[in-house]
C-alpha atoms as one frame of an Amber mdcrd trajectory, in Angstrom:
protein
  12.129  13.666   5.651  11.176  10.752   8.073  13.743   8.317   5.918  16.859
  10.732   6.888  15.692  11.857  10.348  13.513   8.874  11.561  16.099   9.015
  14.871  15.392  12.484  15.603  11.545  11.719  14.830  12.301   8.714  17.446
  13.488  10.622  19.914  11.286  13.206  20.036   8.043  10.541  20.104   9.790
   9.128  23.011   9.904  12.448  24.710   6.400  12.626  23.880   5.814   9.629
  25.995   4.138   7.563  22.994   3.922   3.986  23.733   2.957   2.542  20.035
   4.142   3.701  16.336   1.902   3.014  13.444   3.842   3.435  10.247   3.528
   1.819   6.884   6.051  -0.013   4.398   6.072   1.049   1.269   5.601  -1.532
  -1.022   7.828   0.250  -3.811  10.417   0.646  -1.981  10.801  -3.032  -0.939
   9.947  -4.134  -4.049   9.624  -2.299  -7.049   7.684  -4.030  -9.327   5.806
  -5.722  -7.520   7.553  -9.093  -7.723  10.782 -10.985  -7.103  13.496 -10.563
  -4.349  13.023  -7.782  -1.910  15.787  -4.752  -2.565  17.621  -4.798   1.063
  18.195  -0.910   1.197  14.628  -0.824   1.260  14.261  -3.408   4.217  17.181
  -1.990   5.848  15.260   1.609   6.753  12.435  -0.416   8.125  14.533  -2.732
  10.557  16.498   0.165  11.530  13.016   1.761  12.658  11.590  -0.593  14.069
  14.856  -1.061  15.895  14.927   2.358  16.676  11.668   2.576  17.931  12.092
  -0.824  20.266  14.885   1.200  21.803  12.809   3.738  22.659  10.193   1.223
  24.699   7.789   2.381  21.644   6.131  -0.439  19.892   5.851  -0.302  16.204
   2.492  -1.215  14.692   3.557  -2.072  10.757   0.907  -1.780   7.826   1.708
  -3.543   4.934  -0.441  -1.532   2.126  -1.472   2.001   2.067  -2.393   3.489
  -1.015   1.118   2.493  -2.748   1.332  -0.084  -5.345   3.988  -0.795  -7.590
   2.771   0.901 -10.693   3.642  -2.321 -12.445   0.518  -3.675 -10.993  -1.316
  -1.132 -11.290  -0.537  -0.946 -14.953  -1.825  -4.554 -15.056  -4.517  -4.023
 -13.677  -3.984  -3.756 -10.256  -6.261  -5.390  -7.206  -9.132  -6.582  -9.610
  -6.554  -8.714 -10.710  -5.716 -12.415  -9.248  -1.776 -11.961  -9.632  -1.953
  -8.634  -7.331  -3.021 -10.648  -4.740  -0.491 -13.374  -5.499   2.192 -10.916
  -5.408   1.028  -9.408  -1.879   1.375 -12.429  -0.206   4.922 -12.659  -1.646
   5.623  -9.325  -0.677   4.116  -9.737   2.784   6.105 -12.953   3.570   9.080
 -10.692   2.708   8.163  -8.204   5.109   7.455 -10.158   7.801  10.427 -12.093
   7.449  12.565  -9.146   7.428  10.077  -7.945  11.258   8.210 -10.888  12.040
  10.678 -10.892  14.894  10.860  -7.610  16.690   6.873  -6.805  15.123   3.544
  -7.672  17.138   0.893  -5.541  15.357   0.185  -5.751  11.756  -2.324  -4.047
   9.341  -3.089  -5.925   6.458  -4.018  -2.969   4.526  -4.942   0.488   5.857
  -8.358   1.117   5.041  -9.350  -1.429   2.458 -12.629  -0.015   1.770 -11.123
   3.433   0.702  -8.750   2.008  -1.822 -11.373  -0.673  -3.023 -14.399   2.355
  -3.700 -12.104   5.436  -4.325  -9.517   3.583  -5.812 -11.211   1.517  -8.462
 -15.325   1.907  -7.684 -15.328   5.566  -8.240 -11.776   5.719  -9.929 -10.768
   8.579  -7.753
C-alpha cells in the first residue's frame, strides 16, 4: 500500500542508504481517460513523493508509462492509434509540469518493446 505508506517506504529506503528512486505515474490516476485536465489528487501523491523522497537526499527517477493506459484508449484502439500518442504528449506535459521542477531523470516509457510485442504483436 505504497499510496498510504509511501513515508514509511521513504524512510526505510533512506535507511537503506539508496541514493535514486525509480517509480512510475500512473497514467489513470492522473488522468482517467486519457484526455483533458489532470485530476490534482492524483498529482498531489506524486509531488508529495517526490518531495518526500528529495527530503530524504534520494533522487526520484519518474517513468511516465508502464503498462497502464486509460482503458479509454485502449478501447480505441490504443498505441496503433495516432490520438494515443497525441494524448501522451498531453499527459506528459502535465506531468512534467506538475515535477519538471524537483525531477532530473525521466523514462519515457518503461520497456517499450515489451508493451509494443506482448502488448499488441502477440496480444498477450
Amino acid at each position: 500500500d505504497h499510496y498510504h505508506r509511501y513515508r514509511d517506504d521513504v524512510a526505510l529506503m533512506a535507511e537503506l542508504g539508496l541514493t535514486a528512486y525509480r517509480f512510475s505515474v500512473s497514467w489513470p490516476r492522473v488522468q482517467p481517460t486519457g484526455r483533458g485536465p489532470a485530476v490534482q489528487v492524483g498529482l498531489d501523491f506524486y509531488r508529495r513523493l517526490v518531495d518526500e523522497l528529495l527530503a530524504h537526499g534520494i533522487k526520484p527517477a519518474v517513468t511516465l508509462y508502464h503498462w497502464d493506459l486509460p482503458q479509454e484508449l485502449e478501447d480505441a484502439g490504443g498505441w496503433p492509434e495516432r490520438e494515443t500518442a497525441l494524448r501522451f504528449a498531453e499527459y506528459a506535459h502535465l506531468v512534467g509540469e506538475a515535477l519538471g521542477d524537483r525531477v532530473e531523470q525521466w523514462i519515457t516509457l518503461n520497456e517499450p518493446w515489451c508493451s509494443a510485442f506482448l502488448g499488441y504483436g502477440s496480444g498477450v
